[in-house]
Each structure stands twice: as C-alpha cells, then as structure tokens.
CSV table of C-alpha atoms in Angstrom, one decimal:
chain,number,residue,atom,x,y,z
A,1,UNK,CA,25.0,-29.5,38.9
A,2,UNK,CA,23.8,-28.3,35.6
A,3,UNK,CA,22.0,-24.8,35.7
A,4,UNK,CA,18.2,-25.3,34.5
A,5,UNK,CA,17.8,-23.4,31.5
A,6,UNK,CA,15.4,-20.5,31.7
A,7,UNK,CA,12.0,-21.2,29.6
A,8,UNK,CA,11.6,-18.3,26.8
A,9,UNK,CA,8.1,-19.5,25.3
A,10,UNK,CA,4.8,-17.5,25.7
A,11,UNK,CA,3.7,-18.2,29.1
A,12,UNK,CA,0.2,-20.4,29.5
A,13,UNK,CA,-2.7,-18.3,30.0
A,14,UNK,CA,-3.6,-17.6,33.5
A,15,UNK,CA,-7.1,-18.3,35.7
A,16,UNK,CA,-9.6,-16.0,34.0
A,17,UNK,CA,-10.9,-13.0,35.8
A,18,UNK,CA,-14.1,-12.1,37.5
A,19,UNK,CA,-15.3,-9.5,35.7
A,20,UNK,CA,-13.7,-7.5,32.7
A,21,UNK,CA,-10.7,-5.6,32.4
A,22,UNK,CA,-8.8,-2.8,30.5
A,23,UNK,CA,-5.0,-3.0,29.0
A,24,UNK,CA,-4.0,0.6,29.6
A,25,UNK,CA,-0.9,-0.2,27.6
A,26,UNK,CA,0.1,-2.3,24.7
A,27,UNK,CA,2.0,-2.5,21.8
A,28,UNK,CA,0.5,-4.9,19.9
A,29,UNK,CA,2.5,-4.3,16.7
A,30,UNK,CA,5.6,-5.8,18.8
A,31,UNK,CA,3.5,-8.1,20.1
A,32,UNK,CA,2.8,-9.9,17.5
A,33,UNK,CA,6.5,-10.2,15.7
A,34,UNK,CA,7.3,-13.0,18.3
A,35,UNK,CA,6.7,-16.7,17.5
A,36,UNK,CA,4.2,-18.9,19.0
A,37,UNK,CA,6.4,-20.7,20.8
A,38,UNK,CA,4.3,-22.3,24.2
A,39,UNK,CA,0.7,-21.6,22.1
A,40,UNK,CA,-1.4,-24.7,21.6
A,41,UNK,CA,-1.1,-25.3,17.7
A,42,UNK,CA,-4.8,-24.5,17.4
A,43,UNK,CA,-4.5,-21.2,18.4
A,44,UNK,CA,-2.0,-20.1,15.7
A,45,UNK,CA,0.3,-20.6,13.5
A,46,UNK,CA,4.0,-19.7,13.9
A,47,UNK,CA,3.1,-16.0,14.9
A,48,UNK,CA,0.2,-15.4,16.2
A,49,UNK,CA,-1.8,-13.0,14.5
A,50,UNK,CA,-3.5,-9.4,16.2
A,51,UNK,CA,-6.9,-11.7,16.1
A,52,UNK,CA,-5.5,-14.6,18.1
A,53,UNK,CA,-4.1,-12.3,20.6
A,54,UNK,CA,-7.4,-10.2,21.0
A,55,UNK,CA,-9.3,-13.6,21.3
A,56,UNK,CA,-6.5,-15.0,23.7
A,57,UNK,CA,-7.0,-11.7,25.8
A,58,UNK,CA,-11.0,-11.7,25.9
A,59,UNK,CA,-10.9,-15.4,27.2
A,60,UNK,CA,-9.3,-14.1,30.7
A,61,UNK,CA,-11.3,-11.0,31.2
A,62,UNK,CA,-9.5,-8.3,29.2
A,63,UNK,CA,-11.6,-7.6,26.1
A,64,UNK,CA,-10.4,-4.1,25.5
A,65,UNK,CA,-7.1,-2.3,24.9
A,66,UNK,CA,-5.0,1.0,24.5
A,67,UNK,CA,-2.8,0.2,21.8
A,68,UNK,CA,0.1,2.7,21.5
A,69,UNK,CA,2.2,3.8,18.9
A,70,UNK,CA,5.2,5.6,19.3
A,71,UNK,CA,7.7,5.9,16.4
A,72,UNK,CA,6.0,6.8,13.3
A,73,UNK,CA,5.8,3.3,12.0
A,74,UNK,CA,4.1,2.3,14.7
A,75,UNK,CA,1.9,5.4,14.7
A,76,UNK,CA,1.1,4.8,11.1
A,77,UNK,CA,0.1,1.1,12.0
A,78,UNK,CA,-2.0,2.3,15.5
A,79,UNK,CA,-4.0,4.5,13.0
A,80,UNK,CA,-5.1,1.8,10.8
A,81,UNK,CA,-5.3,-0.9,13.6
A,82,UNK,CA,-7.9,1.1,16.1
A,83,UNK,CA,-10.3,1.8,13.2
A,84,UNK,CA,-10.5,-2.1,12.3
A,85,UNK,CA,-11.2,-3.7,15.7
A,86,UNK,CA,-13.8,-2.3,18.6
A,87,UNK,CA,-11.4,-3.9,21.4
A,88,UNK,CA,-9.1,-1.1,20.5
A,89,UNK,CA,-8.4,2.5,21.0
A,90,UNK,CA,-5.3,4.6,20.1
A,91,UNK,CA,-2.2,6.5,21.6
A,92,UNK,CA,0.0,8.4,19.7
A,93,UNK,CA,3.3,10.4,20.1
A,94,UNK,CA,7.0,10.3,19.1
A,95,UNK,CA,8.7,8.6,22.1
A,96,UNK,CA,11.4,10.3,23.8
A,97,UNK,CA,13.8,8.4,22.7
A,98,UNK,CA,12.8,8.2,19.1
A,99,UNK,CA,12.4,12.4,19.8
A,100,UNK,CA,16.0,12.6,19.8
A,101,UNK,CA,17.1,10.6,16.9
A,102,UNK,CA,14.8,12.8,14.8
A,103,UNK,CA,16.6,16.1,16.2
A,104,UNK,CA,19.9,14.2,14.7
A,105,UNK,CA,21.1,14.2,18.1
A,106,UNK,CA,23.5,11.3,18.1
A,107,UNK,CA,25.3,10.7,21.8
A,108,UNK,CA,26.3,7.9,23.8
A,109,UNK,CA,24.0,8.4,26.7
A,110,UNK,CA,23.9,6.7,30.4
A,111,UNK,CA,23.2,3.2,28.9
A,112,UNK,CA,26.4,3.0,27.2
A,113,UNK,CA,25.2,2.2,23.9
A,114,UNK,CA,25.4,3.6,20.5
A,115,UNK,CA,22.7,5.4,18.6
A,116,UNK,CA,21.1,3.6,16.3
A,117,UNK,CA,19.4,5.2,13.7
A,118,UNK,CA,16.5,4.1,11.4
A,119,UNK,CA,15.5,5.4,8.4
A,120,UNK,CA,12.4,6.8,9.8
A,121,UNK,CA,14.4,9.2,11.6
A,122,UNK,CA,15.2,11.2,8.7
A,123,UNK,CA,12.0,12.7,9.0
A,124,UNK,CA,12.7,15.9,11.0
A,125,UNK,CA,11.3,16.0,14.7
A,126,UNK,CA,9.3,19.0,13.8
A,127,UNK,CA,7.3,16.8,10.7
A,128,UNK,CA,7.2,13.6,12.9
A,129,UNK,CA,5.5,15.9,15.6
A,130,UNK,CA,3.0,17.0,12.7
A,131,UNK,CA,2.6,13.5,11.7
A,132,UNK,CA,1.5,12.7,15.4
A,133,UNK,CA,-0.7,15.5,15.4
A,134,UNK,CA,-2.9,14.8,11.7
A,135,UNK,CA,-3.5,11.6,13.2
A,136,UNK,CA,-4.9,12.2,16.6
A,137,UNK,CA,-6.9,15.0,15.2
A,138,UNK,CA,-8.5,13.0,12.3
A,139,UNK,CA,-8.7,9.5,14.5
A,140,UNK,CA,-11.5,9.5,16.8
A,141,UNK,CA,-10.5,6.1,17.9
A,142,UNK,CA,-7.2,7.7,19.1
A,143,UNK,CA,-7.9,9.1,22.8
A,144,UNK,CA,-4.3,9.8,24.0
A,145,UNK,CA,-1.5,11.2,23.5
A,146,UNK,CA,1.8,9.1,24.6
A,147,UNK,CA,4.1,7.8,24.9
A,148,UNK,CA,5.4,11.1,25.7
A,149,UNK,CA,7.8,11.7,28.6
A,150,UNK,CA,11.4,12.0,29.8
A,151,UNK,CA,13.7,9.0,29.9
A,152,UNK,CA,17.2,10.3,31.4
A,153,UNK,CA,18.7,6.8,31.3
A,154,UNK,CA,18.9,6.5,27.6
A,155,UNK,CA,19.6,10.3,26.8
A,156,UNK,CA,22.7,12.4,27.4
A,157,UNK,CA,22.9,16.4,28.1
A,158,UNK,CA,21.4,17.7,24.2
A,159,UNK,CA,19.0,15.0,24.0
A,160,UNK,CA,17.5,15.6,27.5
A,161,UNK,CA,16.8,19.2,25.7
A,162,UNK,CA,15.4,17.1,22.8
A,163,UNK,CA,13.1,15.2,25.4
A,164,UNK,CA,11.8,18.1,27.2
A,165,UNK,CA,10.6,20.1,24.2
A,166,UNK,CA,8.8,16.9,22.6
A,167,UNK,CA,7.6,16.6,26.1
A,168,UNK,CA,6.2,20.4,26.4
A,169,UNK,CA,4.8,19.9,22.7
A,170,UNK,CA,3.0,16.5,23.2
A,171,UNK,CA,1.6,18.3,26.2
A,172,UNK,CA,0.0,21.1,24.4
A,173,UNK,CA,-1.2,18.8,22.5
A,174,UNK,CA,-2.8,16.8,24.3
A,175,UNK,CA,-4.5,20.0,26.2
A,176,UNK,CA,-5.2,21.5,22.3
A,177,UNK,CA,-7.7,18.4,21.5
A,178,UNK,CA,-8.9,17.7,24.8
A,179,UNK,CA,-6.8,14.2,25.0
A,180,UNK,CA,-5.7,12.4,27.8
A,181,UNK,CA,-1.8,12.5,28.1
A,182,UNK,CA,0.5,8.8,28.6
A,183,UNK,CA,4.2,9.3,30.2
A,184,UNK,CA,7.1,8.2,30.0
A,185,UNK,CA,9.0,8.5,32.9
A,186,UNK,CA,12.6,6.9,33.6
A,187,UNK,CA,15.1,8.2,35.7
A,188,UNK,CA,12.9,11.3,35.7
A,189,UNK,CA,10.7,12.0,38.2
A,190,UNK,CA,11.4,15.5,39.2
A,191,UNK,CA,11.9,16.7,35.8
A,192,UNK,CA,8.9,15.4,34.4
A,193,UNK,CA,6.8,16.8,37.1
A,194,UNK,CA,8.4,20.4,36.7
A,195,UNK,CA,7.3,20.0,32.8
A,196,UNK,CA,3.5,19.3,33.7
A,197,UNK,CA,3.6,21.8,36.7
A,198,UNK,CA,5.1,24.7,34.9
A,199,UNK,CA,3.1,23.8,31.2
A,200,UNK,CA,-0.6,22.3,33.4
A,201,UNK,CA,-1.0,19.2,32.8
A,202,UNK,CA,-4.0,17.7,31.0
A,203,UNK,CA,-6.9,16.7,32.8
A,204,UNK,CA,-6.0,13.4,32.6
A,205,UNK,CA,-2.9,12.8,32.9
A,206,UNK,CA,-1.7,9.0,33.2
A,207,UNK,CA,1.6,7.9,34.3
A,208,UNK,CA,2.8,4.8,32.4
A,209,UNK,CA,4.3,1.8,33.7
A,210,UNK,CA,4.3,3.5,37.4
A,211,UNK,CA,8.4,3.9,38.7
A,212,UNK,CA,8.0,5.9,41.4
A,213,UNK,CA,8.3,5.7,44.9
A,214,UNK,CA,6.0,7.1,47.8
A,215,UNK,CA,6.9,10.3,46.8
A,216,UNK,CA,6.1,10.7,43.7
A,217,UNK,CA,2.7,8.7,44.1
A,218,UNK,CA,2.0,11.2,46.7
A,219,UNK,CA,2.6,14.1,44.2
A,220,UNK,CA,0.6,12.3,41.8
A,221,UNK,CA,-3.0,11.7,44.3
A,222,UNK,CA,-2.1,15.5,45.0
A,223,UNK,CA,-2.6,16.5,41.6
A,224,UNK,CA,-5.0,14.3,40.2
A,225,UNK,CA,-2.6,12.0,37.7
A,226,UNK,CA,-3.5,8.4,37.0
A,227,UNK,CA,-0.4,5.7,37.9
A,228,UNK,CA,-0.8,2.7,35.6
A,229,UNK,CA,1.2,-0.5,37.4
A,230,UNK,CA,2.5,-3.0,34.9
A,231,UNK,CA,4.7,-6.5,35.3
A,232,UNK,CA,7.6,-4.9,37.4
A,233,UNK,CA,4.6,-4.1,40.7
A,234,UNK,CA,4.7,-8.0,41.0
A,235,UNK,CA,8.6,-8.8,40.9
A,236,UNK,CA,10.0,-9.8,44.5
A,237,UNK,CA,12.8,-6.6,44.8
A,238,UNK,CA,10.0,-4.0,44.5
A,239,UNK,CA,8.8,-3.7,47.6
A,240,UNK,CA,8.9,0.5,47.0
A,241,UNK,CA,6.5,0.3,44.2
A,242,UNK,CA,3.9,-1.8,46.0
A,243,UNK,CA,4.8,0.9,48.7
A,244,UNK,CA,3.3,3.4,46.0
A,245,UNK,CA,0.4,1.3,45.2
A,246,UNK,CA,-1.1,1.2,48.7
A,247,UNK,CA,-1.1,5.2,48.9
A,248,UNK,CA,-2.5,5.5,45.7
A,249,UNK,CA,-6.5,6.2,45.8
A,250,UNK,CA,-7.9,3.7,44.1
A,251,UNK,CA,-9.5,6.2,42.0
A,252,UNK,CA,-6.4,7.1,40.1
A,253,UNK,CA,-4.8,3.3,39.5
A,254,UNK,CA,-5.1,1.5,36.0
A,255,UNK,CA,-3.1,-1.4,35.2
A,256,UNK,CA,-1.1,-2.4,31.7
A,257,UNK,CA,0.9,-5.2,30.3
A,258,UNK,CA,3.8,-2.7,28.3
A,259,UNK,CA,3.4,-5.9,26.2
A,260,UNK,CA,5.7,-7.6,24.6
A,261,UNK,CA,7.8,-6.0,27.9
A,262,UNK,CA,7.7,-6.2,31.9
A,263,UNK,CA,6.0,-9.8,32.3
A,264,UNK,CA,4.6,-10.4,35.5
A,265,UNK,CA,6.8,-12.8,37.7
A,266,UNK,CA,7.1,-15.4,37.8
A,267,UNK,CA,7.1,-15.1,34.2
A,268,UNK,CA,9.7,-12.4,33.9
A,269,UNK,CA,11.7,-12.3,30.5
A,270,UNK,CA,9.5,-14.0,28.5
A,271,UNK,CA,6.9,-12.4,25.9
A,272,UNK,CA,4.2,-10.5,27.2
A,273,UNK,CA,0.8,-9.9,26.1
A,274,UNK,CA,-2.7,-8.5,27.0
A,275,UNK,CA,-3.6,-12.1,28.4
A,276,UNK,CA,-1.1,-11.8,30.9
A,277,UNK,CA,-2.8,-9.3,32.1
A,278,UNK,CA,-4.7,-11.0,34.8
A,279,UNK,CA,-1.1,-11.5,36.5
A,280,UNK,CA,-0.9,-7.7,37.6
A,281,UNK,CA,-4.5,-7.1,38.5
A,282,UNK,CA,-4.4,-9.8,41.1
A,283,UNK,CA,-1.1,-8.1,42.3
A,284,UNK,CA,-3.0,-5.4,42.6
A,285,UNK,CA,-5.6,-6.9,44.6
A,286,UNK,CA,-3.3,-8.6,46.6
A,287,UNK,CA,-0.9,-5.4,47.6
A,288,UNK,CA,-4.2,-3.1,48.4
A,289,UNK,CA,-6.2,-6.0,50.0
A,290,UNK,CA,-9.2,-5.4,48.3
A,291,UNK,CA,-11.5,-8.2,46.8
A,292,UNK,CA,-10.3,-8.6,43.5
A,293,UNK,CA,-14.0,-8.3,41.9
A,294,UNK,CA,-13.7,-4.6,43.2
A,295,UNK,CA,-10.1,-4.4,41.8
A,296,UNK,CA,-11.4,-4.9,38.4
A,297,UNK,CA,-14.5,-3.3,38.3
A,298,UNK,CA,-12.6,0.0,39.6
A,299,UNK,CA,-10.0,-0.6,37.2
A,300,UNK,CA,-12.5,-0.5,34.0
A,301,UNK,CA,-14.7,2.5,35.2
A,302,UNK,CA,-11.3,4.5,35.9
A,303,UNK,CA,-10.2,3.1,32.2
A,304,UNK,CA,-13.5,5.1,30.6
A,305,UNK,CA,-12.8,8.0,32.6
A,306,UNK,CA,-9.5,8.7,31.1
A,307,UNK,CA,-10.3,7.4,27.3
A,308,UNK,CA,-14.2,7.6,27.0
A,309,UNK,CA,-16.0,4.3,26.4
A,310,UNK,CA,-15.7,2.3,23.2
C-alpha cells in the first residue's frame, strides 16, 4: 500500500484562545520567506507578508511578540522591524553558531556537516559583538539579549571556546544595560550553567526552547531562570520535558513558537508561526492541569516581567 505523503503547507489556524498571549520567541524574518501554501487566498499572496502574520497571530490570542535576531542580517532587520509595529519587541545577539564562523573557526563538528560560510561572517566576531551592542543600546524596543548560548552539537573542540566567550560577553552585556538574557542551550546543559554561575547571571535570565530534563528544571526554579517550552513539549517521545514542565513554578514558564521551527504535533515539520502558538499553550495547560485561562493569563504577566510592557 502506497505511503500517504506527508502534508508540507502552513497548518490551519487553530481554536482561538481565552485570553491573550505572548510569543517569547520568533523569527519572523524566516518566517515570512515561506510560501503561502495552506493560507486562504484572501489572506495573502504567495508569501505572506510580516502584516498578515501579525494579523493571523492576533486572531487566536497572541497579539504580541519577541522577535529575535541573531546573525547580523537579521539583527539589522530586528532593529528596523520592532520600531515599526507595537506587537513587537527586540532580541539581539550573534548566535553561537554564527559566533564561530566569525572567529574563522572552520571544523566539521558533531553534526557531520561542513561549514558554511556567508559573507556576513567576514565581519570579525569582535565588530559583530559591537554591532550587537550599538543596537541594543540605541533600541529601546530591544529588551533582550539572545540568542546567546552554547550549542555543543553543531561545534567541535575550538569553536566550543568560540561559544563560551560570545557566551561570557553577551552576558555582560546583558547585565551592562540591565537586559534580560535568551539561551541557547543544546547539548549543553552543564556548561551553560557553569557560564551563568561562575559570570551571575542576569536577573532575568530565560532559557529558550526548554531541553532539559528534571534536573536542569530544578537548577533553573533554584536560581530563578525562566524555561520557555516551544513545539517539541507537545511531541509524543518527550515525556522528560513535560516531566520538566510539571516541576517548574509556574512563575518562571513562558511559551514560544522558535517559528518557522519546532511545530507543535501534530503538525510537526511543517512551517511554524506565532498563530500556532495556541498549540503549546494548551500543552501547557494540559501537562500542569491547570485551567487554561490561568495558563495564559500567567503566561503574559510573566512575559512583562522579563521584557517590560509594550
């Protein structure tokens, strides 16, 4: 029997939500390089523009956004963007990954697969750092610094050295003009809390896209750090992260799209977006056991605790 094929469009909008809530974490330039492909023709043409995905966000309950750059294109583009619409504030930083390019560090890590250099990364690390900084010092829409982290998977022994200096320097950062701090953590978890424990981390702290086990969430409600769950806190295999969740005060949980990555199952591998959103925060709901009004009502006050209100 033939194998269905898998669907790849955008996936329909789900049920709206109760009551608003906040995208911890998007990347809306991505987002809107893919094609409409499962939109309504009304809603846009063959890529949906930033406005239709805003508007397509706001009809489901999530009005407002933390749109992050993290290479210097998209840094350049996240400075512009937040000034031009209110649903949006700003994060900023050189990811980890791009950190090592720019140190001209060029080894096959973990993942097997070759660098691949842009012409962006000519720009030393030190000047892209400087770039980073200018911008969230002269942005008052910008109210983080990240992504910013350690990711061991695509990084071999010289560009984990790359990562943890970025890291140490997006940190000071961060502490320097009183911003809140997004990770990037993969295949890191030790390391990235030895960073933030020897250095202090910044008042708040937010971990992106949550990995972690028990452990780790346990470090993190001992120290005060937010844990933002995304797509993957919904897919059937993770029991360990929805393990996480549950010992997590509810105090310190935000929830995020990574858009266009991690869509929530059952959608998972096709595009994802801020409207998706409403996928992970009844997840949320669900895992905890807590009335999903609550849910997103806690999830928007702890959103303007980390990032102010806008």
């Amino acid at each position: 029997m033939a194998r269905k094929q898998r669907e790849r469009g955008w996936p329909p909008p789900p049920e709206p939500l109760p009551s608003p809530v906040v995208d911890d974490h998007t990347h809306l330039e991505s987002v809107v390089g893919w094609r409409a492909d499962g939109w309504d023709p009304a809603d846009a043409a063959a890529h949906p523009d930033l406005a239709a995905h805003l508007a397509r966000a706001a009809a489901v309950g999530v009005p407002r956004m933390v749109q992050v750059g993290c290479d210097l294109d998209a840094v350049a583009w996240t400075d512009a963007v937040v000034c031009e619409h209110p649903a949006l504030l700003g994060a900023v930083a050189i990811h980890p990954n791009e950190a090592v390019l720019h140190a001209g560090v060029r080894e096959v890590a973990p993942d097997g697969l070759d660098p691949d250099p842009q012409p962006r990364h000519d720009v030393p690390l030190d000047d892209a750092l400087a770039a980073v900084a200018a911008v969230a010092r002269d942005n008052p829409r910008v109210r983080a610094i990240g992504e910013t982290g350690l990711d061991f998977f695509r990084a071999g022994p010289r560009g984990r050295e790359v990562q943890r200096e970025a890291f140490r320097a997006h940190v000071a950062l961060a502490k320097e003009l009183g911003l809140a701090l997004q990770i990037h953590d993969r295949d890191a978890h030790d390391d990235v809390v030895d960073v933030l424990r020897r250095d202090g981390a910044p008042e708040r702290t937010v971990f992106h896209c949550f990995s972690g086990g028990v452990d780790l969430a346990r470090v993190c409600a001992d120290e005060g750090w937010f844990c933002s769950f995304a797509g993957p806190v919904s897919f059937p295999a993770n029991e360990d992260l929805r393990a996480a969740l549950r010992e997590l005060p509810a105090s310190l949980v935000l929830v995020e799209t990574d858009a266009p990555y991690l869509t929530v199952h059952p959608f998972r591998g096709r595009p994802n977006a801020p409207y998706l959103l409403p996928g992970t925060v009844r997840t949320v709901a669900e895992v905890t056991g807590r009335p999903l009004a609550d849910v997103c009502a806690q999830v928007s006050a702890v959103a303007e605790q980390v990032y102010g209100p806008w």
